[in-house]
């Protein structure tokens, strides 16, 4: 694949199946200013890895993303969180998707009035707004031309979305309407961390989770992750709301790594600083069960809720789903006992959570509640299939999220 040497992906996958970023996107003050100006996140993803590349220059990448709430103008957020070198974006565009890698009309994006922007190692950039009417629940396409030598890519792996690239040396195709120049694909989002729209009086829900929230094993290119399906429900409300997916494969509450920080360590970056964030759904803990006590998991949940409440956010806890007979092991009677203890806390947190979503009850096997129900099982007995994702989204009481009116 043009000399790409993937680092860390195999390790992340093994962690995900066996255990059953630095820097913030924006300061809290900036997020509050965005909120007052009517900015709301319509799509987001969390940086979760980096990998080295060799020989990459004069390449354009085109990324489809699925909106939640609509708005009258749009901007993008970029991250270079885990790189050791700066990266230059020579040209960026955004437009409505016209199928595959084609775009109806690409709109040029600028950064501080300039066409190009250089993002330092560990840094981020936010584009200027562009006047584009963005519908809810539609596909946008963000294109980035990388003119210089690229040595490291910060991205979100396991995106469950086809991303399109030109050949190395092909040059700037960010403004192309046709997708003909995009000759190879990946399934990860490089550099892009968020898309915001101006949508006054709306807000967003942020789903903080692991591989299940990330949508692992849902059908690729169909937007059937449970936050996407929740978005479809939530945007029947008035005035609608954004739903932002902050899931990272293998993520934990009580421990993390440099490129996969714990939920506690990434809370500021991935949740609290999101434009327009009003409500947090916390769906983590399954990866903690093998190495942390129930008390440690509950303490982490309690700290996350307290920090979100300090920012005026509503917090909904979600119960941990069953995984007995998980293909790659990890389930024991002890881990099951810890899961039950944590779930009892989520259901009756004594005010720590404002409400809860009973994902466990939504997908468990009625004959053996320690197992994922067969109708919801992707095949490994831990990750839900599309039907399981829908069961999660349908089980959430929309009124518990504190957003919109006339929800059904």
XYZ file of C-alpha atoms in Angstrom:
408
model
C 0.000 0.000 0.000
C 2.471 2.609 -1.272
C 4.961 1.905 1.474
C 2.635 2.426 4.411
C 3.988 0.601 7.421
C 1.152 0.124 9.845
C 2.244 0.303 13.447
C 0.144 -0.621 16.400
C -2.943 -1.857 14.563
C -2.356 -5.526 15.198
C -1.635 -4.814 18.853
C -4.833 -2.795 19.141
C -6.872 -5.549 17.536
C -5.401 -8.215 19.796
C -6.167 -6.054 22.819
C -9.721 -5.561 21.606
C -10.399 -9.257 21.238
C -8.529 -10.419 24.290
C -9.705 -7.930 26.899
C -13.272 -8.271 25.880
C -4.668 12.103 23.021
C -2.416 13.860 23.907
C -3.663 17.425 23.673
C -7.196 18.785 23.438
C -9.121 19.795 20.360
C -10.121 23.043 22.027
C -10.008 24.641 25.428
C -13.216 24.707 27.438
C -13.407 28.494 27.036
C -13.232 28.158 23.260
C -15.933 25.504 23.347
C -18.180 27.795 25.371
C -17.620 30.614 22.851
C -18.491 28.235 20.015
C -21.657 27.286 21.882
C -22.719 30.932 22.178
C -22.126 31.404 18.458
C -24.398 28.500 17.624
C -21.767 25.910 16.664
C -22.796 22.317 17.236
C -20.865 19.179 16.396
C -22.628 17.180 13.694
C -19.926 14.498 13.374
C -16.802 13.593 15.304
C -14.287 10.839 15.775
C -11.474 10.310 18.275
C -7.832 10.026 17.275
C -6.783 6.520 18.223
C -3.484 5.699 16.547
C -0.679 6.872 14.311
C 1.397 5.114 11.732
C 4.488 5.859 9.684
C 4.449 6.364 5.934
C 7.277 6.529 3.425
C 7.305 8.275 0.081
C 3.975 10.026 0.608
C 3.658 13.474 -0.963
C 1.330 15.255 -3.379
C -1.556 13.033 -2.389
C -5.237 13.819 -1.796
C -7.502 11.944 0.596
C -11.311 12.100 0.415
C -13.367 11.166 3.488
C -17.137 10.657 3.607
C -18.753 11.432 6.969
C -22.396 11.068 8.002
C -23.996 14.115 9.605
C -26.349 14.068 12.560
C -27.872 17.535 12.957
C -28.120 19.962 10.029
C -27.028 23.591 9.855
C -26.538 26.636 7.641
C -22.734 26.697 7.555
C -19.956 24.243 8.256
C -16.353 24.011 9.425
C -13.942 21.129 9.995
C -11.505 20.267 12.772
C -8.181 18.561 12.101
C -5.697 16.878 14.425
C -2.024 15.965 14.260
C -2.112 14.636 17.815
C 0.337 11.749 17.658
C 2.745 12.818 14.929
C 6.397 13.635 15.467
C 6.460 16.115 12.557
C 4.190 18.926 11.374
C 1.831 18.236 8.481
C 0.747 20.741 5.846
C -2.737 20.778 4.366
C -2.343 22.534 1.034
C -6.019 22.621 0.108
C -9.189 21.439 1.845
C -12.747 21.226 0.590
C -16.129 20.085 1.851
C -19.266 19.241 -0.066
C -22.304 17.016 -0.258
C -21.581 13.487 -1.440
C -22.728 12.411 -4.878
C -22.113 8.688 -4.433
C -18.825 6.866 -3.916
C -15.968 9.364 -3.934
C -17.810 11.962 -6.030
C -18.925 15.341 -4.648
C -21.838 17.477 -5.849
C -19.920 20.719 -5.402
C -16.691 21.031 -3.374
C -16.479 24.236 -1.335
C -12.999 25.571 -0.586
C -12.069 25.803 3.084
C -9.634 28.320 4.529
C -7.741 28.534 7.782
C -7.411 32.040 9.174
C -8.144 33.295 5.687
C -5.414 31.216 4.078
C -5.779 28.268 1.757
C -2.997 26.204 3.382
C -2.349 25.401 7.024
C 0.555 23.674 8.744
C -0.449 21.753 11.858
C 2.405 21.262 14.340
C 3.165 17.902 15.880
C 0.608 17.377 18.626
C -1.506 20.264 17.375
C -4.863 20.889 15.788
C -6.528 23.298 13.375
C -10.060 24.573 12.832
C -11.164 25.862 9.448
C -13.010 29.082 8.828
C -16.745 28.563 8.286
C -18.174 28.198 4.806
C -21.774 28.905 3.866
C -23.070 25.461 2.949
C -26.544 24.292 3.928
C -25.922 20.911 5.546
C -28.918 18.589 5.846
C -29.306 16.285 8.811
C -28.531 12.602 8.288
C -26.641 13.024 5.038
C -23.135 12.341 3.753
C -20.563 15.107 3.542
C -17.194 14.623 1.898
C -14.050 16.255 3.277
C -11.018 16.288 0.967
C -7.467 17.135 2.045
C -4.523 17.736 -0.293
C -1.180 16.877 1.351
C 1.508 18.614 -0.723
C 4.610 18.007 1.354
C 6.408 14.942 2.583
C 4.146 13.138 5.047
C 5.945 10.934 7.574
C 3.253 10.171 10.158
C -0.517 10.010 10.011
C -2.741 10.470 13.043
C -6.070 8.812 12.399
C -9.023 6.922 13.706
C -8.728 3.249 12.894
C -11.619 0.858 12.254
C -13.849 3.589 10.898
C -16.265 1.154 9.206
C -16.179 3.641 6.343
C -14.397 3.524 2.983
C -11.945 6.417 2.602
C -10.512 7.279 -0.809
C -6.928 8.204 -1.785
C -5.146 9.294 -4.933
C -1.833 7.772 -5.940
C 1.282 9.360 -4.491
C 2.412 12.265 -6.654
C -1.063 12.744 -8.174
C -1.332 16.285 -6.789
C -4.297 18.343 -5.695
C -7.679 16.776 -6.400
C -9.540 18.294 -3.462
C -11.762 20.357 -5.797
C -12.607 17.472 -8.136
C -16.287 16.725 -8.580
C -15.565 13.304 -10.005
C -13.926 10.627 -7.886
C -11.944 9.196 -10.792
C -8.561 10.306 -9.402
C -9.085 8.348 -6.175
C -7.644 4.935 -6.983
C -7.172 3.161 -3.652
C -8.955 2.974 -0.329
C -8.533 2.501 3.405
C -11.030 2.236 6.255
C -9.692 4.868 8.639
C -10.122 8.651 8.934
C -6.746 10.485 8.757
C -6.332 13.896 10.434
C -10.074 14.674 10.562
C -11.519 14.899 14.081
C -14.755 16.814 13.724
C -17.319 18.598 11.574
C -19.411 21.398 13.087
C -22.446 23.275 11.822
C -24.162 26.465 12.867
C -27.397 25.254 14.375
C -28.742 27.686 16.989
C -30.726 26.284 19.910
C -29.523 22.749 19.295
C -26.962 20.750 21.208
C -25.205 17.439 20.916
C -24.974 14.076 22.641
C -21.495 12.589 22.943
C -21.219 8.794 23.110
C -18.053 7.883 25.037
C -17.207 4.239 24.532
C -15.042 1.421 23.207
C -15.197 -0.831 20.115
C -18.936 -1.432 20.491
C -19.643 2.303 20.303
C -17.020 2.609 17.564
C -19.250 0.323 15.496
C -16.819 -2.572 15.122
C -18.516 -5.444 13.267
C -21.439 -3.317 12.109
C -21.844 -3.250 8.334
C -19.233 -1.095 6.594
C -20.457 2.040 4.762
C -24.010 1.835 6.128
C -23.765 4.054 9.246
C -25.309 1.444 11.504
C -23.249 2.197 14.589
C -25.631 2.735 17.498
C -24.833 6.491 17.755
C -25.820 6.867 14.066
C -29.085 5.051 14.696
C -29.689 7.135 17.811
C -29.159 10.220 15.670
C -31.899 9.126 13.286
C -34.293 8.916 16.235
C -33.133 12.083 17.919
C -33.496 14.171 14.777
C -37.223 13.507 14.717
C -37.301 15.823 17.735
C -37.496 19.605 17.553
C -35.083 21.212 16.916
C -32.985 18.059 16.532
C -29.541 17.414 17.967
C -26.054 16.324 17.076
C -24.754 12.892 18.030
C -20.971 12.554 18.255
C -19.213 9.198 18.344
C -16.248 9.161 20.743
C -15.728 5.403 20.662
C -12.231 3.921 20.440
C -11.541 0.233 19.994
C -10.007 -1.347 23.144
C -10.695 1.748 25.224
C -10.895 1.493 29.017
C -11.916 3.684 31.904
C -9.143 2.693 34.308
C -6.107 2.353 32.022
C -4.811 3.489 28.661
C -1.869 3.852 26.315
C -0.218 6.817 24.629
C -2.411 6.597 21.515
C -5.445 5.058 23.238
C -5.800 7.083 26.431
C -8.249 6.042 29.093
C -11.739 7.486 29.092
C -10.678 9.625 32.042
C -7.615 10.962 30.242
C -9.408 11.761 26.995
C -12.594 13.139 28.530
C -11.584 16.779 28.008
C -10.473 16.275 24.410
C -13.247 14.004 23.194
C -16.271 15.093 25.237
C -16.066 18.261 27.296
C -14.591 20.460 24.557
C -17.015 19.358 21.832
C -18.997 22.325 20.459
C -22.549 22.339 21.738
C -22.099 19.222 23.892
C -25.073 18.939 26.269
C -25.293 15.258 27.193
C -22.827 12.423 27.708
C -23.729 8.763 27.278
C -21.045 6.727 29.056
C -20.839 3.179 27.710
C -17.501 1.789 28.870
C -16.173 -0.845 31.248
C -16.197 -4.138 29.368
C -12.467 -3.871 28.614
C -11.757 -3.042 32.269
C -13.371 -6.156 33.706
C -10.366 -8.412 33.222
C -7.918 -6.184 35.081
C -9.807 -3.803 37.341
C -12.104 -4.283 40.291
C -15.742 -3.249 40.174
C -14.905 -0.557 42.712
C -12.220 0.890 40.425
C -14.559 0.914 37.437
C -17.303 2.576 39.473
C -14.841 5.154 40.815
C -13.826 5.994 37.248
C -17.439 6.320 36.152
C -18.129 8.550 39.135
C -15.220 10.846 38.288
C -16.287 11.104 34.650
C -19.839 12.009 35.686
C -18.624 14.592 38.182
C -16.379 16.300 35.653
C -19.156 16.389 33.060
C -21.607 17.782 35.614
C -19.126 20.523 36.466
C -19.411 21.644 32.826
C -23.198 21.629 33.018
C -23.645 18.423 31.032
C -26.267 15.785 31.618
C -24.844 12.268 32.090
C -26.530 8.999 31.128
C -24.791 5.787 32.148
C -25.137 2.593 30.111
C -24.955 -0.921 31.507
C -22.167 -3.271 30.366
C -23.342 -5.897 27.901
C -22.860 -9.684 28.301
C -19.994 -11.576 26.651
C -19.943 -15.146 27.976
C -18.298 -17.508 25.446
C -16.460 -14.617 23.794
C -14.441 -16.180 20.983
C -11.062 -15.032 22.284
C -11.749 -15.663 25.939
C -11.574 -13.345 28.909
C -14.937 -14.183 30.481
C -14.902 -15.839 33.905
C -17.339 -16.139 36.778
C -15.312 -13.425 38.508
C -15.551 -10.980 35.589
C -19.284 -11.707 35.371
C -19.682 -10.906 39.051
C -17.848 -7.601 38.499
C -20.052 -6.812 35.498
C -23.178 -7.405 37.563
C -21.834 -5.210 40.357
C -21.066 -2.343 37.971
C -24.452 -2.696 36.281
C -26.236 -2.557 39.621
C -24.470 0.745 40.263
C -25.407 2.137 36.830
C -29.062 1.271 37.384
C -29.097 2.832 40.853
C -26.233 5.310 41.046
C -27.749 7.450 43.777
C -27.682 10.539 41.570
C -24.213 10.030 40.096
C -25.925 9.586 36.703
C -28.929 11.653 35.669
C -30.404 8.565 34.011
C -29.305 5.250 32.545
C -29.691 3.192 29.385
C -30.030 -0.536 29.970
C -28.010 -1.871 27.037
C -27.457 -5.129 28.920
C -31.184 -5.824 29.065
C -31.634 -4.755 25.428
C -29.368 -7.452 23.950
C -28.925 -10.254 26.486
C -30.063 -13.814 25.947
C -33.301 -14.336 27.885
C -32.366 -17.977 28.547
C -28.885 -17.088 29.836
C -28.419 -13.380 30.645
C -24.658 -13.863 30.762
C -24.667 -14.309 26.985
C -25.329 -11.944 24.097
C -28.626 -12.866 22.444
C -28.165 -14.815 19.203
C -30.249 -12.315 17.214
C -27.846 -9.548 18.207
C -24.523 -11.402 17.949
C -22.008 -10.554 15.210
C -20.485 -13.985 15.737
C -17.807 -13.445 18.395
C -20.329 -13.320 21.274
C -19.193 -9.847 22.355
C -19.691 -7.359 19.521
C -23.308 -6.773 18.450
C -24.388 -6.938 14.821
C -26.559 -4.329 13.112
C -29.650 -5.601 14.947
C -27.824 -5.241 18.256
C -26.806 -1.688 17.372
C -30.446 -0.885 16.645
C -31.527 -2.470 19.919
C -29.181 -0.106 21.778
C -30.468 2.974 19.962
C -34.104 1.951 20.394
C -33.665 1.259 24.116
C -32.672 4.829 24.960
C -35.425 7.003 26.393
C -34.920 10.156 24.311
C -36.417 12.329 27.032
C -33.586 11.226 29.321
C -31.109 13.045 27.070
C -32.585 16.454 27.848
C -32.604 17.603 24.210
C -35.435 18.559 21.910
C -39.184 18.355 22.159
C -41.721 15.972 20.720
C -39.283 13.050 20.779
C -40.601 9.604 19.956
